[in-house]
Structure formats: C-alpha cells, structure tokens
Amino acid sequence: MLLVIESTCDETAAALIDERLVVRGSSVATQDALHQRFGGVVPEIASRAHVERILPVIDECLRKAEASLPDVSAVAVANTPGLAGSLLVGVAAAKSLALALGVPLVAINHIHAHVYACRVASREDVFPCVGFVVSGGHSTLFDCASPLDFRVLGGTIDDAAGEAFDKTASLLGLSYPGGPAIEKVARSGDPKAFRFPRTFIHEDRLEFSFSGLKTAVRYAIAPQGSEVVPPPADSQLLADLAASFQQAVIDVLLAKVELALRRTGRDVLCVGGGVAANGAFREQLTVGMRRRGTRLHIAPRELCTDNAVMGAIAWERLRAGLVESLELDVVPGLER
Ligand code: KG4
Ligand code: ZN
C-alpha cells in the first residue's frame, strides 16, 4: 500500500491508499486556528506546526486503516509547489520512512494532485480532460492528456482565487479562511448589489487577475484616500458585498473554463482546490457544463481543501517507474 504525505501549506495530512485507489485511511490536521489572528498563513508557524504534527498524523492514518508500517510498499510526498519550510517537513519524513522501510520514494506535484482528487472520488477514468485548480495559492487551468502529462494553459497573474477570498474576508472583518466565511455571509446577500470588476472576462486569454477586485471591494467600504477601512457594520451591506464579490469571482472562473474547453476541444472537466468547495460555484458550474454537454467532475468538498488522498496520483508515477532518490529536494516555486 502507498503511504502519502502532504505538508505543502498549512494542512498536515497522510493517507494510505491501495493499488485500486481504495482509501484505507486518511488523516488531516488543519492549522486554521493557528493562523486565524493573522488573516493568512504565517510560513514559520506553519512549518513548526508540521514538525509537531507529522508523526501523530501518520500514526492516526495507519490506525484508521488498521495497518502498520510493514504494510507500506511505497512512500509518496508532495515536494512542489508550496512553502519551503512546510515542504521540507513532509519530504524529510517521507525520505526517512522510505529509507527505513526499504521502499520506493515517489514525488507528487501538489497542484496536479488537486485535479487527481476527481479521479480518486469518481472511480472513473477522467483523462484526458481539462483540469482546473482553484485554491489559496493557485488558479490554474491545465490540458491533461494523461495523469502524467499536464500542460499549463493559464493561471493567475497576481492573487489566486482563494487568496482573493481570504484578503476580501479580512477587509470585511470575517475570519480566516475567508472562503467559507464569505460563502456563509453571501447567502443572505444580493450578488447584483455591487457591480465589481471581472478582469479579462471578455478577453481571449487564459489568465486571471483578482487584485483589482479586492481593491474594488475596499473602495466600496471606504472612500479612496482613507487609511482605515472599518469593516461594514450593517449586516445587509456586509452580505451584499460578500455576495457581489463571490459572484464576480465565479463569473470569471466560469468564463475561463469555457475558453479552456473551447481551445482544447476536451469534453471532460475536472475541478479541485479549496475554492471548488464553494456551493454557489459548484451549482453554477454544474448548470453551465450540463448546458454545453461537458462531463464534469468536481472533487467532493473534503477532497477540495488540502488532503493526502489526492496524492494517489503517485500510483501513476510508481507504475511508470518514476521513483526518486534520497536526493529529492523541495521545489517551492510554481512550475509554468
Ligand atoms: O486547496 P487549499 O486547501 O489550499 C491550497 O492549496 O491553497 O485551498 C485553500 C483556499 C483558501 O483560500 C480558502 O479561503 C478557500 O480555499 N476556500 C474557499 C472555500 N473553502 C475554502 N473559497 C470559497 N468558498 C469556500 N467554501
Ligand atoms: Zn492545495
């Protein structure tokens, strides 16, 4: 069985997965509470928390699977992209285990794994497809010819979609992580109350930019030039701002999905990443894909945010003989 370790950002996770992609055990320790008062992930705090949690998380995963270390036939770890200090903890743990157990070490691209969550959950062959990862660190569209052949079609030139949710939530006085907080408040708001910018929406380019949207929300709260931006006190105003912001993000995401499908001619779409947990996005995407006759896979909510189950993509690499030496290093930056 494959033991997967995930520590790219602020979730420490492990999963035990068999060769038929059946999940035997999975464990996730989130650090949301540690980063909440800073309104975002503090890298130093994240890496220290990973050090404390990694072994208990692996233990818990094995316990849930009613398995023990001798059952592990390969160890996989996400070594890119992510926070350097966070990645190091997972990679060091994975190397140590692979060495001690005398089993192969496999490297995982965390972003590709977000797409693969759809393969694990659907239990269907989803490739070839367009893969779309909308998370805290990435808004990236891929042309995925196979699980081992991902080509970047486009991504964000500034904030990722989840980052925009987090920063806007902070402006609105809502808690971290911002996505779930905005989604909740937006339910009682009018998405048409504010006409926020939808950058690049009509342009023939597969790029995203969300920094202007965040700034537009700021100016809707406090006039230009004011240094302090007090969160809106009126609850209906707050709900209208949240709903209008959320709809602006969704409109752009849907438009670029449409363009990516048209450009590639693919008829399957796989969506993952934390923002794909958003109910309004899921609903509107489902309607849109049904209308155009595209087969849609959205990862189940618990596999949208970071987890180790999606690291089952390592089975594909292992089968192709793509194993790593103990020299495996972390690659924090985004591949393009
Ligand atoms: O995939 P993920 O757990 O971590 C990264 O790889 O970045 O994504 C976390 C991001 C955060 O920015 C969070 O605010 C956003 O996903 N998120 C959501 C929702 N749940 C999480 N955004 C919108 N709506 C949600 N329900
Ligand atoms: Zn992620």
CSV table of C-alpha atoms and ligand atoms in Angstrom, one decimal:
chain,number,residue,atom,x,y,z
A,1,MET,CA,0.0,0.0,0.0
A,2,LEU,CA,1.0,3.6,-0.7
A,3,LEU,CA,1.6,6.0,2.1
A,4,VAL,CA,1.1,9.6,1.0
A,5,ILE,CA,2.3,12.6,3.0
A,6,GLU,CA,1.1,16.1,2.4
A,7,SER,CA,2.5,19.3,4.1
A,8,THR,CA,2.7,21.9,1.3
A,9,CYS,CA,0.9,24.7,3.1
A,10,ASP,CA,-1.0,24.7,6.4
A,11,GLU,CA,-2.5,21.2,6.5
A,12,THR,CA,-0.6,18.2,7.7
A,13,ALA,CA,-2.1,15.1,6.1
A,14,ALA,CA,-1.4,11.4,5.5
A,15,ALA,CA,-3.3,8.7,3.6
A,16,LEU,CA,-2.9,5.0,3.0
A,17,ILE,CA,-4.2,4.0,-0.5
A,18,ASP,CA,-4.2,0.6,-2.2
A,19,GLU,CA,-3.4,0.0,-5.8
A,20,ARG,CA,-7.1,0.0,-6.8
A,21,LEU,CA,-7.2,3.6,-5.4
A,22,VAL,CA,-9.3,2.5,-2.4
A,23,VAL,CA,-8.6,4.8,0.5
A,24,ARG,CA,-7.8,2.6,3.6
A,25,GLY,CA,-7.1,5.5,5.9
A,26,SER,CA,-6.8,9.3,5.8
A,27,SER,CA,-5.9,11.9,8.4
A,28,VAL,CA,-5.8,15.7,8.1
A,29,ALA,CA,-4.7,18.2,10.8
A,30,THR,CA,-5.6,21.7,9.9
A,31,GLN,CA,-3.8,24.8,11.2
A,32,ASP,CA,-6.6,27.3,10.6
A,33,ALA,CA,-6.8,28.2,14.3
A,34,LEU,CA,-3.1,29.0,14.4
A,35,HIS,CA,-3.2,31.4,11.5
A,36,GLN,CA,-6.6,32.9,12.2
A,37,ARG,CA,-5.5,36.0,14.0
A,38,PHE,CA,-3.0,36.9,11.2
A,39,GLY,CA,-5.7,36.7,8.5
A,40,GLY,CA,-3.4,34.3,6.4
A,41,VAL,CA,-0.8,31.6,6.7
A,42,VAL,CA,2.4,32.6,8.5
A,43,PRO,CA,5.1,30.3,7.0
A,44,GLU,CA,7.2,30.0,10.1
A,45,ILE,CA,4.3,29.0,12.3
A,46,ALA,CA,3.1,26.5,9.6
A,47,SER,CA,6.5,24.7,9.4
A,48,ARG,CA,6.8,24.4,13.2
A,49,ALA,CA,3.3,23.0,13.4
A,50,HIS,CA,4.1,20.5,10.7
A,51,VAL,CA,7.1,19.2,12.7
A,52,GLU,CA,4.8,18.7,15.8
A,53,ARG,CA,2.0,17.0,13.8
A,54,ILE,CA,3.6,14.9,11.1
A,55,LEU,CA,4.2,11.8,13.1
A,56,PRO,CA,0.9,11.8,15.0
A,57,VAL,CA,-0.9,12.3,11.7
A,58,ILE,CA,0.8,9.4,10.1
A,59,ASP,CA,0.1,7.3,13.2
A,60,GLU,CA,-3.5,8.2,13.1
A,61,CYS,CA,-3.8,7.4,9.4
A,62,LEU,CA,-2.3,3.9,9.9
A,63,ARG,CA,-4.6,3.4,12.9
A,64,LYS,CA,-7.7,4.3,10.9
A,65,ALA,CA,-6.5,1.9,8.2
A,66,GLU,CA,-5.9,-0.8,10.8
A,67,ALA,CA,-2.5,-1.1,9.2
A,68,SER,CA,1.1,-0.8,10.3
A,69,LEU,CA,4.4,0.4,8.7
A,70,PRO,CA,5.3,-3.1,7.2
A,71,ASP,CA,2.1,-2.8,5.1
A,72,VAL,CA,3.6,0.2,3.3
A,73,SER,CA,5.1,-0.7,-0.1
A,74,ALA,CA,5.9,2.9,-1.2
A,75,VAL,CA,6.0,6.4,0.3
A,76,ALA,CA,4.9,9.4,-1.7
A,77,VAL,CA,5.2,13.1,-0.8
A,78,ALA,CA,4.2,16.4,-2.3
A,79,ASN,CA,7.5,18.2,-2.9
A,80,THR,CA,6.2,21.1,-5.1
A,81,PRO,CA,4.8,23.8,-5.0
A,82,GLY,CA,4.3,25.2,-1.5
A,83,LEU,CA,6.0,26.9,1.4
A,84,ALA,CA,9.7,25.9,1.6
A,85,GLY,CA,9.7,25.2,5.3
A,86,SER,CA,6.4,23.3,5.2
A,87,LEU,CA,7.5,21.2,2.2
A,88,LEU,CA,10.8,20.3,3.9
A,89,VAL,CA,9.0,18.7,6.8
A,90,GLY,CA,7.0,16.3,4.6
A,91,VAL,CA,9.9,15.5,2.4
A,92,ALA,CA,12.2,14.7,5.3
A,93,ALA,CA,9.6,12.5,6.9
A,94,ALA,CA,9.0,10.6,3.6
A,95,LYS,CA,12.6,10.1,2.9
A,96,SER,CA,13.2,8.8,6.4
A,97,LEU,CA,10.4,6.3,6.1
A,98,ALA,CA,11.3,5.2,2.6
A,99,LEU,CA,14.9,4.6,3.8
A,100,ALA,CA,13.9,2.8,7.0
A,101,LEU,CA,11.3,0.6,5.3
A,102,GLY,CA,13.4,0.0,2.1
A,103,VAL,CA,10.6,1.0,-0.2
A,104,PRO,CA,10.4,3.4,-3.2
A,105,LEU,CA,10.0,7.1,-2.8
A,106,VAL,CA,7.6,8.9,-5.1
A,107,ALA,CA,7.3,12.7,-5.7
A,108,ILE,CA,3.9,14.4,-6.1
A,109,ASN,CA,3.1,17.8,-7.7
A,110,HIS,CA,0.5,19.1,-5.3
A,111,ILE,CA,-1.4,21.0,-8.0
A,112,HIS,CA,-1.7,18.0,-10.2
A,113,ALA,CA,-2.9,16.1,-7.2
A,114,HIS,CA,-5.8,18.5,-6.7
A,115,VAL,CA,-7.0,17.5,-10.2
A,116,TYR,CA,-6.5,13.8,-9.4
A,117,ALA,CA,-8.9,14.1,-6.5
A,118,CYS,CA,-11.6,13.8,-9.1
A,119,ARG,CA,-10.1,10.6,-10.4
A,120,VAL,CA,-10.0,9.1,-6.9
A,121,ALA,CA,-13.5,10.2,-5.9
A,122,SER,CA,-15.3,9.3,-9.2
A,123,ARG,CA,-13.6,5.9,-9.5
A,124,GLU,CA,-13.8,6.6,-13.3
A,125,ASP,CA,-11.1,7.3,-15.8
A,126,VAL,CA,-11.3,11.1,-16.2
A,127,PHE,CA,-8.4,11.6,-18.5
A,128,PRO,CA,-7.9,13.2,-21.0
A,129,CYS,CA,-9.5,16.3,-19.5
A,130,VAL,CA,-9.2,20.0,-18.8
A,131,GLY,CA,-8.0,20.3,-15.2
A,132,PHE,CA,-8.9,23.4,-13.1
A,133,VAL,CA,-7.3,24.0,-9.7
A,134,VAL,CA,-8.8,26.9,-7.8
A,135,SER,CA,-7.1,27.1,-4.4
A,136,GLY,CA,-5.5,29.5,-1.9
A,137,GLY,CA,-2.2,29.5,-3.9
A,138,HIS,CA,-3.3,28.8,-7.4
A,139,SER,CA,-5.9,29.4,-10.1
A,140,THR,CA,-4.5,27.2,-12.9
A,141,LEU,CA,-6.0,25.6,-16.0
A,142,PHE,CA,-4.3,22.5,-17.4
A,143,ASP,CA,-4.7,20.5,-20.5
A,144,CYS,CA,-4.3,17.0,-19.0
A,145,ALA,CA,-3.6,14.4,-21.8
A,146,SER,CA,-2.9,11.8,-19.1
A,147,PRO,CA,-2.3,11.7,-15.3
A,148,LEU,CA,1.4,12.1,-16.2
A,149,ASP,CA,1.1,14.8,-18.8
A,150,PHE,CA,-0.2,18.1,-17.6
A,151,ARG,CA,0.3,21.2,-19.7
A,152,VAL,CA,-0.4,24.7,-18.1
A,153,LEU,CA,-3.0,26.6,-20.2
A,154,GLY,CA,-3.0,29.6,-18.0
A,155,GLY,CA,-3.2,30.9,-14.4
A,156,THR,CA,-3.3,34.0,-12.3
A,157,ILE,CA,-1.0,36.9,-12.8
A,158,ASP,CA,-1.5,38.1,-9.2
A,159,ASP,CA,-3.8,36.8,-6.5
A,160,ALA,CA,-5.2,33.3,-6.7
A,161,ALA,CA,-9.0,33.0,-6.3
A,162,GLY,CA,-8.7,31.6,-2.7
A,163,GLU,CA,-6.3,34.4,-1.8
A,164,ALA,CA,-8.8,36.9,-3.1
A,165,PHE,CA,-11.4,35.3,-0.8
A,166,ASP,CA,-9.1,35.4,2.2
A,167,LYS,CA,-8.0,39.0,1.7
A,168,THR,CA,-11.5,40.3,1.0
A,169,ALA,CA,-12.8,38.4,4.0
A,170,SER,CA,-10.2,40.2,6.1
A,171,LEU,CA,-11.4,43.6,4.7
A,172,LEU,CA,-15.0,42.6,5.6
A,173,GLY,CA,-14.0,41.7,9.1
A,174,LEU,CA,-14.6,38.0,8.5
A,175,SER,CA,-12.5,35.2,9.9
A,176,TYR,CA,-9.7,33.1,8.1
A,177,PRO,CA,-10.0,31.1,6.0
A,178,GLY,CA,-12.1,33.6,4.1
A,179,GLY,CA,-13.8,31.4,1.5
A,180,PRO,CA,-16.2,29.6,3.8
A,181,ALA,CA,-16.8,32.8,5.8
A,182,ILE,CA,-17.7,34.8,2.7
A,183,GLU,CA,-19.8,31.9,1.3
A,184,LYS,CA,-21.9,31.8,4.5
A,185,VAL,CA,-22.5,35.6,4.7
A,186,ALA,CA,-23.2,35.8,0.9
A,187,ARG,CA,-26.2,33.5,1.3
A,188,SER,CA,-28.3,36.4,2.5
A,189,GLY,CA,-26.8,38.9,0.1
A,190,ASP,CA,-27.7,40.2,-3.4
A,191,PRO,CA,-25.0,39.3,-5.9
A,192,LYS,CA,-26.1,42.2,-8.1
A,193,ALA,CA,-25.9,44.8,-5.4
A,194,PHE,CA,-22.4,45.9,-6.4
A,195,ARG,CA,-21.0,45.8,-9.9
A,196,PHE,CA,-17.4,44.7,-9.2
A,197,PRO,CA,-14.8,44.3,-12.0
A,198,ARG,CA,-14.5,41.0,-13.8
A,199,THR,CA,-10.9,41.3,-15.1
A,200,PHE,CA,-10.1,39.8,-18.5
A,201,ILE,CA,-13.6,38.2,-18.7
A,202,HIS,CA,-14.2,39.0,-22.4
A,203,GLU,CA,-10.6,38.7,-23.4
A,204,ASP,CA,-9.3,35.8,-25.4
A,205,ARG,CA,-6.6,34.9,-22.8
A,206,LEU,CA,-6.4,32.2,-20.2
A,207,GLU,CA,-5.2,34.4,-17.4
A,208,PHE,CA,-6.8,35.6,-14.1
A,209,SER,CA,-6.3,38.7,-12.1
A,210,PHE,CA,-8.1,39.2,-8.8
A,211,SER,CA,-6.2,42.0,-7.2
A,212,GLY,CA,-8.4,44.7,-8.8
A,213,LEU,CA,-11.5,43.0,-7.4
A,214,LYS,CA,-10.1,43.1,-3.9
A,215,THR,CA,-9.3,46.8,-4.3
A,216,ALA,CA,-12.8,47.5,-5.6
A,217,VAL,CA,-14.3,45.9,-2.5
A,218,ARG,CA,-12.0,48.1,-0.4
A,219,TYR,CA,-13.3,51.3,-2.1
A,220,ALA,CA,-16.9,50.2,-1.8
A,221,ILE,CA,-16.3,50.1,2.0
A,222,ALA,CA,-14.2,53.2,2.5
A,223,PRO,CA,-13.6,56.1,0.1
A,224,GLN,CA,-10.3,56.4,-1.8
A,225,GLY,CA,-7.6,58.1,0.3
A,226,SER,CA,-8.9,56.9,3.7
A,227,GLU,CA,-6.3,54.9,5.6
A,228,VAL,CA,-8.5,53.0,7.9
A,229,VAL,CA,-11.0,50.6,6.4
A,230,PRO,CA,-13.5,49.7,9.1
A,231,PRO,CA,-15.5,46.5,8.2
A,232,PRO,CA,-19.1,47.3,7.3
A,233,ALA,CA,-21.3,47.5,10.5
A,234,ASP,CA,-24.6,46.9,8.6
A,235,SER,CA,-25.3,43.2,8.2
A,236,GLN,CA,-27.2,43.5,4.9
A,237,LEU,CA,-24.4,45.7,3.4
A,238,LEU,CA,-21.9,43.1,4.5
A,239,ALA,CA,-24.0,40.3,2.9
A,240,ASP,CA,-24.4,42.3,-0.3
A,241,LEU,CA,-20.7,43.0,-0.6
A,242,ALA,CA,-19.8,39.3,0.1
A,243,ALA,CA,-22.4,38.1,-2.5
A,244,SER,CA,-21.3,40.6,-5.2
A,245,PHE,CA,-17.6,39.8,-4.6
A,246,GLN,CA,-18.3,36.0,-4.8
A,247,GLN,CA,-20.3,36.3,-8.0
A,248,ALA,CA,-17.6,38.4,-9.6
A,249,VAL,CA,-15.1,35.6,-8.9
A,250,ILE,CA,-17.4,32.9,-10.1
A,251,ASP,CA,-18.2,34.7,-13.4
A,252,VAL,CA,-14.6,35.0,-14.2
A,253,LEU,CA,-13.8,31.3,-13.3
A,254,LEU,CA,-16.8,30.1,-15.5
A,255,ALA,CA,-15.7,32.3,-18.4
A,256,LYS,CA,-12.1,31.0,-18.4
A,257,VAL,CA,-13.3,27.3,-18.1
A,258,GLU,CA,-15.4,27.9,-21.2
A,259,LEU,CA,-12.4,29.3,-23.1
A,260,ALA,CA,-10.1,26.4,-22.0
A,261,LEU,CA,-12.7,23.8,-23.1
A,262,ARG,CA,-13.2,25.6,-26.4
A,263,ARG,CA,-9.4,25.9,-27.0
A,264,THR,CA,-8.5,22.3,-26.2
A,265,GLY,CA,-11.7,20.6,-27.6
A,266,ARG,CA,-11.8,18.4,-24.5
A,267,ASP,CA,-15.2,17.2,-23.3
A,268,VAL,CA,-14.3,16.4,-19.6
A,269,LEU,CA,-13.6,18.9,-16.9
A,270,CYS,CA,-12.0,18.1,-13.5
A,271,VAL,CA,-12.1,20.8,-10.8
A,272,GLY,CA,-10.4,20.8,-7.5
A,273,GLY,CA,-8.8,23.1,-4.9
A,274,GLY,CA,-10.3,24.8,-1.8
A,275,VAL,CA,-12.4,27.3,-3.8
A,276,ALA,CA,-14.1,24.4,-5.5
A,277,ALA,CA,-15.8,23.7,-2.1
A,278,ASN,CA,-17.9,26.8,-2.7
A,279,GLY,CA,-21.5,25.9,-3.1
A,280,ALA,CA,-22.5,28.7,-5.5
A,281,PHE,CA,-19.5,27.9,-7.7
A,282,ARG,CA,-20.4,24.2,-7.8
A,283,GLU,CA,-24.0,24.9,-8.7
A,284,GLN,CA,-23.3,27.4,-11.4
A,285,LEU,CA,-20.5,25.2,-12.9
A,286,THR,CA,-22.8,22.2,-12.9
A,287,VAL,CA,-25.5,24.1,-14.8
A,288,GLY,CA,-23.0,25.5,-17.3
A,289,MET,CA,-21.4,22.2,-18.0
A,290,ARG,CA,-24.7,20.4,-18.3
A,291,ARG,CA,-25.8,23.1,-20.9
A,292,ARG,CA,-22.8,22.6,-23.0
A,293,GLY,CA,-22.7,18.8,-22.7
A,294,THR,CA,-19.3,18.6,-20.9
A,295,ARG,CA,-18.8,15.8,-18.4
A,296,LEU,CA,-18.0,17.5,-15.1
A,297,HIS,CA,-16.1,16.1,-12.1
A,298,ILE,CA,-15.8,18.4,-9.1
A,299,ALA,CA,-13.9,16.9,-6.2
A,300,PRO,CA,-16.1,16.2,-3.1
A,301,ARG,CA,-15.7,19.0,-0.6
A,302,GLU,CA,-13.4,17.2,1.8
A,303,LEU,CA,-11.1,16.5,-1.1
A,304,CYS,CA,-11.1,20.1,-2.4
A,305,THR,CA,-9.1,21.6,0.5
A,306,ASP,CA,-5.7,20.1,1.1
A,307,ASN,CA,-5.6,16.4,1.9
A,308,ALA,CA,-3.3,13.4,1.2
A,309,VAL,CA,-5.9,11.2,-0.6
A,310,MET,CA,-5.4,13.2,-3.8
A,311,GLY,CA,-1.8,12.1,-3.6
A,312,ALA,CA,-3.0,8.8,-5.0
A,313,ILE,CA,-1.7,10.3,-8.3
A,314,ALA,CA,1.7,8.8,-7.1
A,315,TRP,CA,0.4,5.4,-8.1
A,316,GLU,CA,0.5,6.6,-11.7
A,317,ARG,CA,4.1,7.6,-11.3
A,318,LEU,CA,5.1,4.5,-9.5
A,319,ARG,CA,3.6,2.3,-12.2
A,320,ALA,CA,5.5,4.3,-14.8
A,321,GLY,CA,8.7,3.7,-12.9
A,322,LEU,CA,9.1,7.3,-11.8
A,323,VAL,CA,10.7,6.9,-8.4
A,324,GLU,CA,13.1,9.3,-6.7
A,325,SER,CA,16.4,9.0,-5.0
A,326,LEU,CA,17.0,10.2,-1.4
A,327,GLU,CA,18.4,13.4,-3.0
A,328,LEU,CA,14.8,14.5,-3.7
A,329,ASP,CA,14.5,18.2,-2.9
A,330,VAL,CA,11.7,20.6,-2.3
A,331,VAL,CA,10.7,22.9,-5.2
A,332,PRO,CA,8.6,25.7,-3.6
A,333,GLY,CA,8.0,27.8,-6.8
A,334,LEU,CA,5.2,27.4,-9.3
A,335,GLU,CA,6.0,25.3,-12.4
A,336,ARG,CA,4.9,27.1,-15.5
B,1,KG4,O1,-6.7,23.9,-1.7
B,1,KG4,P1,-6.5,24.6,-0.4
B,1,KG4,O2,-6.9,24.0,0.9
B,1,KG4,O3,-5.0,25.1,-0.2
B,1,KG4,C1,-4.1,25.5,-1.2
B,1,KG4,O4,-3.5,24.6,-1.8
B,1,KG4,O5,-4.1,26.7,-1.4
B,1,KG4,O6,-7.3,26.0,-0.6
B,1,KG4,C2,-7.5,26.9,0.5
B,1,KG4,C3,-8.3,28.1,-0.1
B,1,KG4,C4,-8.4,29.2,0.9
B,1,KG4,O7,-8.0,30.4,0.3
B,1,KG4,C5,-9.9,29.3,1.3
B,1,KG4,O8,-10.4,30.5,1.6
B,1,KG4,C6,-10.5,28.7,0.0
B,1,KG4,O9,-9.6,27.7,-0.4
B,1,KG4,N1,-11.8,28.1,0.3
B,1,KG4,C7,-13.0,28.6,-0.2
B,1,KG4,C8,-14.0,27.8,0.4
B,1,KG4,N2,-13.4,26.8,1.2
B,1,KG4,C9,-12.1,27.1,1.1
B,1,KG4,N3,-13.2,29.6,-1.1
B,1,KG4,C10,-14.5,29.8,-1.4
B,1,KG4,N4,-15.6,29.1,-0.9
B,1,KG4,C11,-15.4,28.1,0.0
B,1,KG4,N5,-16.4,27.4,0.5
B,2,ZN,ZN,-3.8,22.8,-2.2
